[in-house]
mmCIF file of C-alpha atoms in Angstrom:
data_model
loop_
_atom_site.group_PDB
_atom_site.id
_atom_site.type_symbol
_atom_site.label_atom_id
_atom_site.label_comp_id
_atom_site.label_asym_id
_atom_site.label_seq_id
_atom_site.Cartn_x
_atom_site.Cartn_y
_atom_site.Cartn_z
ATOM 1 C CA ARG A 1 197.038 237.049 55.412
ATOM 2 C CA LYS A 2 193.351 237.674 54.804
ATOM 3 C CA GLU A 3 190.938 234.969 55.905
ATOM 4 C CA VAL A 4 189.398 234.809 52.445
ATOM 5 C CA GLU A 5 191.410 235.869 49.421
ATOM 6 C CA GLN A 6 190.226 236.200 45.876
ATOM 7 C CA ASP A 7 191.822 236.811 42.522
ATOM 8 C CA PRO A 8 192.449 240.486 42.014
ATOM 9 C CA GLY A 9 190.330 241.957 39.237
ATOM 10 C CA PRO A 10 189.062 243.249 37.082
ATOM 11 C CA PHE A 11 188.592 240.518 34.508
ATOM 12 C CA ASN A 12 187.768 241.855 31.063
ATOM 13 C CA VAL A 13 186.502 239.161 28.723
ATOM 14 C CA PRO A 14 184.594 239.043 25.420
ATOM 15 C CA GLU A 15 181.158 237.541 25.176
ATOM 16 C CA GLY A 16 181.290 233.779 24.875
ATOM 17 C CA ALA A 17 184.528 233.435 26.788
ATOM 18 C CA THR A 18 185.112 231.093 29.687
ATOM 19 C CA VAL A 19 186.380 232.715 32.854
ATOM 20 C CA ALA A 20 187.508 231.212 36.153
ATOM 21 C CA PHE A 21 187.702 232.818 39.576
ATOM 22 C CA ASN A 22 189.724 231.428 42.441
ATOM 23 C CA CYS A 23 189.386 231.865 46.172
ATOM 24 C CA THR A 24 191.405 230.571 49.108
ATOM 25 C CA TYR A 25 190.458 230.509 52.779
ATOM 26 C CA SER A 26 192.634 230.174 55.832
ATOM 27 C CA ASN A 27 190.296 228.665 58.453
ATOM 28 C CA SER A 28 190.363 224.892 58.146
ATOM 29 C CA ALA A 29 187.219 224.723 60.306
ATOM 30 C CA SER A 30 185.185 226.459 57.597
ATOM 31 C CA GLN A 31 182.010 224.592 56.826
ATOM 32 C CA SER A 32 179.923 226.398 54.254
ATOM 33 C CA PHE A 33 181.008 228.019 51.054
ATOM 34 C CA PHE A 34 179.176 230.286 48.672
ATOM 35 C CA TRP A 35 179.575 232.457 45.644
ATOM 36 C CA TYR A 36 177.540 235.636 45.703
ATOM 37 C CA ARG A 37 177.070 238.085 42.897
ATOM 38 C CA GLN A 38 176.821 241.804 43.501
ATOM 39 C CA ASP A 39 175.751 244.273 40.863
ATOM 40 C CA CYS A 40 176.718 247.908 41.125
ATOM 41 C CA ARG A 41 174.775 249.704 43.857
ATOM 42 C CA LYS A 42 172.843 246.566 44.718
ATOM 43 C CA GLU A 43 172.909 244.029 47.527
ATOM 44 C CA PRO A 44 174.787 240.708 47.126
ATOM 45 C CA LYS A 45 172.687 237.844 45.878
ATOM 46 C CA LEU A 46 173.459 234.172 46.207
ATOM 47 C CA LEU A 47 174.764 232.703 42.988
ATOM 48 C CA MET A 48 175.425 229.216 44.241
ATOM 49 C CA SER A 49 176.498 227.198 47.230
ATOM 50 C CA VAL A 50 179.687 225.189 46.841
ATOM 51 C CA TYR A 51 179.852 221.530 47.754
ATOM 52 C CA SER A 52 182.772 219.157 48.073
ATOM 53 C CA SER A 53 181.511 217.109 45.169
ATOM 54 C CA GLY A 54 181.377 220.187 42.966
ATOM 55 C CA ASN A 55 178.173 221.524 41.558
ATOM 56 C CA GLU A 56 176.920 222.969 38.333
ATOM 57 C CA ASP A 57 174.081 225.332 37.541
ATOM 58 C CA GLY A 58 173.761 226.016 33.847
ATOM 59 C CA ARG A 59 176.843 227.891 32.710
ATOM 60 C CA PHE A 60 178.245 228.097 36.238
ATOM 61 C CA THR A 61 180.368 225.446 37.913
ATOM 62 C CA ALA A 62 181.693 225.655 41.455
ATOM 63 C CA GLN A 63 184.395 223.479 42.945
ATOM 64 C CA LEU A 64 185.666 223.053 46.491
ATOM 65 C CA ASN A 65 188.973 221.528 47.482
ATOM 66 C CA ARG A 66 189.043 221.216 51.273
ATOM 67 C CA ALA A 67 192.576 219.838 51.377
ATOM 68 C CA SER A 68 193.921 222.901 49.594
ATOM 69 C CA GLN A 69 191.309 225.232 51.120
ATOM 70 C CA TYR A 70 190.434 226.452 47.683
ATOM 71 C CA ILE A 71 187.189 227.331 45.935
ATOM 72 C CA SER A 72 186.632 228.107 42.287
ATOM 73 C CA LEU A 73 183.891 229.421 40.056
ATOM 74 C CA LEU A 74 183.844 228.769 36.325
ATOM 75 C CA ILE A 75 181.588 230.716 33.995
ATOM 76 C CA ARG A 76 181.177 229.341 30.499
ATOM 77 C CA ASP A 77 179.847 231.205 27.473
ATOM 78 C CA SER A 78 179.970 234.563 29.239
ATOM 79 C CA LYS A 79 177.078 236.944 28.685
ATOM 80 C CA LEU A 80 177.049 240.719 28.950
ATOM 81 C CA SER A 81 174.700 240.275 31.909
ATOM 82 C CA ASP A 82 177.366 238.346 33.802
ATOM 83 C CA SER A 83 179.229 241.608 34.374
ATOM 84 C CA ALA A 84 179.260 242.056 38.139
ATOM 85 C CA THR A 85 181.408 241.572 41.212
ATOM 86 C CA TYR A 86 181.675 237.994 42.425
ATOM 87 C CA LEU A 87 182.141 237.465 46.142
ATOM 88 C CA CYS A 88 183.608 234.346 47.698
ATOM 89 C CA VAL A 89 181.961 233.752 51.070
ATOM 90 C CA VAL A 90 183.049 231.303 53.743
ATOM 91 C CA THR A 91 181.265 230.426 56.963
ATOM 92 C CA ALA A 92 182.712 228.692 60.008
ATOM 93 C CA ASN A 93 180.903 227.631 63.145
ATOM 94 C CA THR A 94 183.512 228.219 65.803
ATOM 95 C CA GLY A 95 181.583 229.186 68.896
ATOM 96 C CA GLY A 96 178.964 230.841 66.707
ATOM 97 C CA PHE A 97 178.634 231.266 62.981
ATOM 98 C CA LYS A 98 181.178 233.581 61.463
ATOM 99 C CA THR A 99 180.891 234.624 57.834
ATOM 100 C CA ILE A 100 183.842 236.050 55.996
ATOM 101 C CA PHE A 101 183.570 237.799 52.638
ATOM 102 C CA GLY A 102 186.298 237.963 50.085
ATOM 103 C CA ALA A 103 187.026 241.371 48.628
ATOM 104 C CA GLY A 104 185.303 240.381 45.399
ATOM 105 C CA THR A 105 186.425 240.036 41.814
ATOM 106 C CA ARG A 106 185.016 242.353 39.195
ATOM 107 C CA LEU A 107 184.056 240.892 35.855
ATOM 108 C CA PHE A 108 183.393 242.924 32.740
ATOM 109 C CA VAL A 109 182.011 241.060 29.754
ATOM 110 C CA LYS A 110 182.257 243.021 26.529
ATOM 111 C CA ALA A 111 180.447 242.641 23.249
ATOM 112 C CA GLY B 1 163.301 231.761 49.383
ATOM 113 C CA ALA B 2 163.837 233.805 52.516
ATOM 114 C CA VAL B 3 163.269 237.526 52.133
ATOM 115 C CA VAL B 4 164.891 240.403 53.962
ATOM 116 C CA SER B 5 163.468 243.857 53.520
ATOM 117 C CA GLN B 6 165.436 247.003 54.224
ATOM 118 C CA HIS B 7 164.014 250.494 54.479
ATOM 119 C CA PRO B 8 164.562 253.195 53.363
ATOM 120 C CA SER B 9 166.363 252.497 50.098
ATOM 121 C CA TRP B 10 167.566 256.063 49.773
ATOM 122 C CA VAL B 11 167.945 258.783 52.328
ATOM 123 C CA ILE B 12 169.401 262.239 52.125
ATOM 124 C CA CYS B 13 169.845 264.183 55.316
ATOM 125 C CA LYS B 14 171.540 267.241 56.693
ATOM 126 C CA SER B 15 174.730 267.013 58.674
ATOM 127 C CA GLY B 16 174.041 266.563 62.374
ATOM 128 C CA THR B 17 170.778 264.719 62.039
ATOM 129 C CA SER B 18 170.143 261.075 62.863
ATOM 130 C CA VAL B 19 168.956 258.476 60.407
ATOM 131 C CA LYS B 20 167.284 255.163 61.201
ATOM 132 C CA ILE B 21 167.462 252.178 58.853
ATOM 133 C CA GLU B 22 165.238 249.145 59.354
ATOM 134 C CA CYS B 23 165.976 245.549 58.452
ATOM 135 C CA ARG B 24 163.168 243.004 58.550
ATOM 136 C CA SER B 25 163.109 239.296 57.889
ATOM 137 C CA LEU B 26 159.730 238.831 56.256
ATOM 138 C CA ASP B 27 159.187 235.099 56.311
ATOM 139 C CA PHE B 28 161.603 233.719 58.873
ATOM 140 C CA GLN B 29 162.966 234.405 62.308
ATOM 141 C CA ALA B 30 166.466 235.730 62.695
ATOM 142 C CA THR B 31 168.024 235.904 66.123
ATOM 143 C CA THR B 32 171.121 237.318 64.501
ATOM 144 C CA MET B 33 171.363 239.976 61.836
ATOM 145 C CA PHE B 34 174.388 241.708 60.426
ATOM 146 C CA TRP B 35 175.058 245.273 59.363
ATOM 147 C CA TYR B 36 177.583 246.183 56.691
ATOM 148 C CA ARG B 37 178.860 249.320 55.081
ATOM 149 C CA GLN B 38 180.190 249.499 51.578
ATOM 150 C CA PHE B 39 182.029 252.383 49.976
ATOM 151 C CA PRO B 40 182.192 252.694 46.180
ATOM 152 C CA LYS B 41 184.283 250.003 44.516
ATOM 153 C CA GLN B 42 185.111 248.417 47.859
ATOM 154 C CA SER B 43 184.004 245.213 49.497
ATOM 155 C CA LEU B 44 181.422 244.812 52.216
ATOM 156 C CA MET B 45 182.697 245.756 55.626
ATOM 157 C CA LEU B 46 180.990 244.134 58.582
ATOM 158 C CA MET B 47 180.106 246.803 61.105
ATOM 159 C CA ALA B 48 178.292 244.844 63.757
ATOM 160 C CA THR B 49 176.339 241.749 64.614
ATOM 161 C CA SER B 50 172.867 242.434 65.923
ATOM 162 C CA ASN B 51 171.552 240.000 68.526
ATOM 163 C CA GLU B 52 167.911 239.787 69.529
ATOM 164 C CA GLY B 53 167.528 240.387 73.230
ATOM 165 C CA SER B 54 171.100 241.425 73.859
ATOM 166 C CA LYS B 55 173.638 244.048 72.907
ATOM 167 C CA ALA B 56 175.095 244.181 69.453
ATOM 168 C CA THR B 57 178.667 243.100 68.877
ATOM 169 C CA TYR B 58 180.666 245.765 67.073
ATOM 170 C CA GLU B 59 183.690 245.193 64.884
ATOM 171 C CA GLN B 60 186.929 246.890 65.759
ATOM 172 C CA GLY B 61 186.957 250.522 64.784
ATOM 173 C CA VAL B 62 183.179 250.912 64.624
ATOM 174 C CA GLU B 63 181.823 253.405 67.152
ATOM 175 C CA LYS B 64 178.906 251.926 69.051
ATOM 176 C CA ASP B 65 177.653 255.347 70.116
ATOM 177 C CA LYS B 66 177.702 256.509 66.526
ATOM 178 C CA PHE B 67 175.949 253.498 65.060
ATOM 179 C CA LEU B 68 173.186 252.436 67.413
ATOM 180 C CA ILE B 69 171.743 248.995 66.826
ATOM 181 C CA ASN B 70 168.523 247.714 68.301
ATOM 182 C CA HIS B 71 167.263 244.200 67.654
ATOM 183 C CA ALA B 72 163.724 244.666 68.888
ATOM 184 C CA SER B 73 162.255 241.344 67.811
ATOM 185 C CA LEU B 74 163.130 238.146 65.992
ATOM 186 C CA THR B 75 162.304 239.831 62.688
ATOM 187 C CA LEU B 76 163.501 243.408 63.088
ATOM 188 C CA SER B 77 166.841 245.097 63.590
ATOM 189 C CA THR B 78 167.448 248.827 63.281
ATOM 190 C CA LEU B 79 170.608 250.805 62.670
ATOM 191 C CA THR B 80 170.618 254.454 63.672
ATOM 192 C CA VAL B 81 173.391 256.661 62.382
ATOM 193 C CA THR B 82 173.544 259.406 64.986
ATOM 194 C CA SER B 83 174.719 262.945 64.256
ATOM 195 C CA ALA B 84 175.482 261.996 60.693
ATOM 196 C CA HIS B 85 178.318 263.685 58.845
ATOM 197 C CA PRO B 86 179.249 263.636 55.162
ATOM 198 C CA GLU B 87 181.869 260.937 55.764
ATOM 199 C CA ASP B 88 179.043 258.647 56.927
ATOM 200 C CA SER B 89 177.635 258.725 53.414
ATOM 201 C CA SER B 90 177.731 255.138 52.225
ATOM 202 C CA PHE B 91 175.734 252.094 51.213
ATOM 203 C CA TYR B 92 174.472 250.268 54.309
ATOM 204 C CA ILE B 93 173.321 246.673 53.928
ATOM 205 C CA CYS B 94 171.834 244.255 56.403
ATOM 206 C CA SER B 95 171.713 240.489 56.257
ATOM 207 C CA ALA B 96 170.131 237.703 58.238
ATOM 208 C CA ARG B 97 170.433 233.995 58.654
ATOM 209 C CA ILE B 98 167.547 231.610 59.262
ATOM 210 C CA ASP B 99 167.384 230.350 62.830
ATOM 211 C CA GLY B 100 167.399 226.724 63.797
ATOM 212 C CA THR B 101 167.752 223.568 61.763
ATOM 213 C CA LEU B 102 167.058 225.326 58.466
ATOM 214 C CA ASN B 103 170.249 227.305 58.866
ATOM 215 C CA THR B 104 172.602 226.393 56.026
ATOM 216 C CA GLY B 105 174.977 229.250 56.625
ATOM 217 C CA GLU B 106 173.488 231.194 53.720
ATOM 218 C CA LEU B 107 172.974 234.888 54.311
ATOM 219 C CA PHE B 108 169.954 236.737 52.978
ATOM 220 C CA PHE B 109 170.521 240.381 52.256
ATOM 221 C CA GLY B 110 168.323 243.414 52.414
ATOM 222 C CA GLU B 111 168.212 245.670 49.386
ATOM 223 C CA GLY B 112 170.570 248.142 50.990
ATOM 224 C CA SER B 113 170.154 251.763 52.014
ATOM 225 C CA ARG B 114 172.096 254.525 50.354
ATOM 226 C CA LEU B 115 172.769 257.345 52.767
ATOM 227 C CA THR B 116 173.886 260.743 51.590
ATOM 228 C CA VAL B 117 174.716 263.320 54.229
ATOM 229 C CA LEU B 118 174.877 266.894 52.985
#
């Protein structure tokens, strides 16, 4: 089993749609959780950190469920510019920080 | 926010030559930096962890003599692809984490370097 697993993609959605990505992690000692966005041929960029209480940034909402070791990202009112690969990233401090990337989920938003 | 600069962005070289890629943290110190490789339509693959003042830690399957890493200072790590071959053509990305109490676990990425070996 992979340490961080994400929904297989790609997701093809029309503009205005709501789309949800899921991610599970296997290390119960994981401490920090992030969603990164990566555009084609570009470096990953932080989209948002994920907190236990859940957090929202505009059209994006992230949730963390520590008991189920599950993270989600919800995108409302999808825009064409949301088309990218979304990476679930988990960090654990077990004798040194270790960051694990999910394989990423590709999103295509179509007009 | 913290900035990581990577250079060069693009490099084309002949087979057999060596290529050096630099990764700099511009406004923070980073004892630890990370080097990744990414092939088209695939996820980031961690190659090695670069440690200032000590040897890099390589992931399984990554040849340390092929990919030389030098972490010369708290703001600079270099990756040298030695005797490059066409199969080394890839997108190489570095990242860094802020040292000390400001460390939130967030990684800051360089812009990436696209290497093409002819």
